[in-house]
XYZ file of C-alpha atoms in Angstrom:
221
model
C -24.536 24.864 -11.664
C -21.279 24.116 -9.860
C -19.155 20.960 -9.914
C -17.150 18.941 -7.430
C -14.519 16.613 -8.896
C -14.048 13.398 -6.946
C -10.970 11.300 -7.777
C -10.299 7.691 -6.876
C -6.553 7.022 -6.759
C -3.964 4.361 -6.046
C -0.939 5.120 -3.864
C 2.065 2.858 -4.652
C 3.017 2.047 -1.069
C 3.035 -0.846 1.350
C 0.028 0.653 3.094
C -1.688 1.031 -0.292
C -1.067 -2.611 -1.186
C -2.352 -3.689 2.228
C -5.505 -1.637 1.655
C -5.962 -3.279 -1.768
C -5.819 -6.725 -0.172
C -8.275 -5.785 2.559
C -10.820 -4.123 0.262
C -10.219 -6.164 -2.927
C -10.354 -2.912 -4.914
C -7.605 -1.315 -6.983
C -8.124 2.269 -5.827
C -7.017 2.990 -2.268
C -7.630 6.721 -1.863
C -10.283 9.320 -2.655
C -9.816 13.072 -2.897
C -11.620 16.250 -3.921
C -10.611 18.769 -6.583
C -12.489 22.011 -7.115
C -11.588 22.315 -10.797
C -10.613 20.146 -13.737
C -6.942 21.089 -13.750
C -6.456 18.384 -11.093
C -3.461 20.109 -9.537
C -4.745 20.786 -6.028
C -6.641 18.230 -3.945
C -8.339 18.088 -0.554
C -8.295 14.861 1.421
C -7.528 12.979 4.603
C -4.286 11.116 4.111
C -0.699 10.696 5.261
C 0.984 13.972 6.199
C 4.384 12.731 5.058
C 5.328 10.118 2.511
C 6.912 7.631 4.925
C 4.649 7.986 7.966
C 1.198 6.727 6.871
C -0.306 6.321 10.369
C 0.306 10.025 11.043
C -2.363 11.386 8.763
C -5.036 14.063 8.726
C -6.526 16.867 6.687
C -4.142 17.659 3.851
C -4.083 19.678 0.651
C -2.363 17.347 -1.773
C -0.413 17.725 -5.010
C -0.060 15.230 -7.849
C 3.441 14.182 -6.863
C 2.112 12.959 -3.507
C 0.123 10.246 -5.314
C 3.283 8.594 -6.661
C 5.286 9.122 -3.451
C 7.913 10.842 -5.592
C 8.268 8.004 -8.103
C 8.404 8.721 -11.832
C 5.226 6.824 -12.671
C 1.782 7.846 -13.943
C -1.141 8.441 -11.616
C -3.953 5.886 -11.906
C -7.341 7.450 -11.319
C -11.075 7.429 -11.892
C -12.739 10.853 -11.968
C -16.331 11.905 -11.290
C -17.719 15.353 -12.170
C -20.527 15.868 -9.658
C -23.048 18.676 -10.337
C -24.245 20.585 -7.269
C -26.303 23.698 -6.691
C -24.680 27.010 -5.829
C -25.884 26.617 -2.245
C -24.578 23.051 -2.113
C -21.199 24.162 -3.397
C -20.965 26.880 -0.731
C -21.977 24.388 1.959
C -19.209 22.040 0.803
C -16.663 24.869 0.981
C -17.933 25.799 4.448
C -17.468 22.222 5.672
C -14.006 22.166 4.081
C -13.022 25.385 5.902
C -14.438 24.234 9.237
C -12.587 20.925 8.966
C -9.310 22.650 8.143
C -9.595 25.068 11.067
C -10.904 22.727 13.781
C -7.963 21.754 16.039
C -9.746 18.629 17.319
C -10.104 17.043 13.879
C -7.858 14.026 13.347
C -7.406 11.030 11.060
C -9.539 7.964 11.769
C -6.787 5.383 11.448
C -8.657 2.618 13.276
C -11.740 2.878 11.096
C -9.564 2.815 7.987
C -7.992 -0.454 9.114
C -11.103 -2.142 10.520
C -13.889 -1.048 8.161
C -13.435 -4.039 5.765
C -14.383 -6.385 8.636
C -16.667 -4.322 10.873
C -18.321 -1.932 8.440
C -17.251 1.289 10.105
C -18.375 3.265 13.140
C -18.536 7.035 13.707
C -15.742 8.490 15.825
C -15.815 11.972 17.336
C -14.215 14.482 14.931
C -12.201 11.830 13.109
C -12.295 10.978 9.407
C -10.457 8.843 6.910
C -10.419 9.698 3.202
C -13.740 7.993 2.443
C -15.560 9.479 5.413
C -14.303 12.958 4.579
C -15.415 12.861 0.942
C -18.785 11.388 1.945
C -19.259 14.311 4.348
C -18.310 16.780 1.590
C -20.891 15.269 -0.754
C -23.499 15.199 2.001
C -22.875 18.886 2.748
C -23.259 19.637 -0.970
C -26.679 17.986 -1.047
C -25.739 14.673 -2.675
C -27.802 11.866 -1.053
C -25.662 9.071 0.358
C -26.809 5.462 0.145
C -25.252 4.525 3.500
C -23.914 6.366 6.571
C -20.836 8.500 5.838
C -18.599 6.444 8.144
C -19.064 3.287 6.063
C -17.561 4.742 2.878
C -14.352 3.405 1.385
C -13.078 4.393 -2.094
C -14.852 1.505 -3.819
C -18.325 2.673 -2.767
C -18.003 5.984 -4.591
C -17.972 4.124 -7.918
C -21.551 3.033 -7.274
C -22.743 6.236 -5.658
C -21.348 8.475 -8.410
C -21.441 6.141 -11.424
C -23.596 8.493 -13.531
C -21.012 11.262 -13.103
C -17.923 9.325 -14.182
C -15.990 11.219 -16.864
C -12.606 9.500 -16.966
C -10.649 6.423 -15.980
C -6.987 5.969 -16.813
C -3.777 7.802 -15.996
C -2.956 11.455 -15.604
C 0.525 12.882 -15.911
C 2.716 13.028 -12.848
C 4.062 16.407 -11.739
C 7.472 15.826 -10.193
C 7.938 19.417 -9.041
C 8.217 19.765 -5.260
C 7.493 23.345 -4.149
C 10.024 25.012 -1.877
C 9.130 24.533 1.774
C 6.975 21.462 1.119
C 7.529 18.975 3.968
C 5.709 15.966 2.505
C 8.953 14.128 1.684
C 10.741 15.191 4.866
C 12.071 12.384 7.068
C 10.359 11.870 10.437
C 12.536 10.848 13.416
C 11.808 7.300 14.538
C 10.911 8.148 18.135
C 8.512 10.873 17.022
C 6.915 8.453 14.554
C 6.353 5.811 17.243
C 5.164 8.267 19.910
C 2.628 9.942 17.631
C 1.328 6.638 16.253
C 0.759 5.271 19.774
C -0.954 8.478 20.863
C -3.200 8.446 17.775
C -4.367 4.898 18.501
C -4.979 5.682 22.175
C -6.858 8.896 21.366
C -9.093 7.186 18.811
C -9.985 4.417 21.269
C -10.830 7.074 23.879
C -13.030 8.963 21.416
C -14.766 5.763 20.389
C -15.647 4.981 24.004
C -16.427 8.454 25.371
C -17.500 10.419 22.286
C -15.150 13.350 22.915
C -11.495 14.299 22.768
C -9.365 13.295 25.740
C -8.007 15.895 28.170
C -4.480 15.036 27.034
C -5.283 15.725 23.371
C -3.260 18.417 21.643
C -3.141 18.957 17.852
C 0.657 18.749 17.761
C 0.461 15.177 19.099
C -1.302 13.899 15.979
C 0.230 16.100 13.271
C 3.566 16.875 11.670
C 4.919 20.345 11.044
C-alpha cells in the first residue's frame, strides 16, 4: 500500500482573501506531498510571491505558504491509500504534466468556478483541478468532474482519510537560487497576465493552444 498526502492550505495574500470570499471556505489552496515530512509539495499555483496571475505547475516549499511571513501554516491533511499501480500512475501524470510545454494555469476557471461551476480547458489546470486529476490517475473515484474541484470539495471527498487539522511549523529558509520571492518587472507582469487571459479564452473556444503560444509567455524564469 502506498499513500498520497493531500494538504488544504491558506495563503495569506490579497488573492487568498478574495478566494475566501468567493468560496466561503477558509482554505484557498490544495497541494500534494509524497511523504509525511511535508517539506516538498506539488501544485498549480503562483510562480512568484507577488505575481499571482502568473501561475502554473510548481514544486513548492513551506515558506511559500506564508509568502515569507513569520507565521504558522494553517492546514488540513489527508493520508490517501492507493495501490502500487495507482501510485505509479499518479507519478506518471505528475511527470507528464511537468514536462508538457503546453500546460498552463487555468486562471479563468479559478476566478469563475464559484459562479459557473467550472469548465474543462485544454491543458490548463488550477490547484483543485490538478489534485483531482492526480487522485483520478491514482484510482480514487471522484464524485464530480475534475474541473469542478475547489479546495473545499476535497474535505468531503477525502473525509475518511483526514489525519490532521491545525498548524505546521514554518520553514523560513530560502534555498540559494530560489526565484519565488524575486521581483517581477511591471511591464512583464502586465504583458504575461494579458497573454494568459487571451490564451485561456482561445483554448476555451477552440480546444487547443493558439499558434502564438509559447511557454515563456506564461511562465517566469
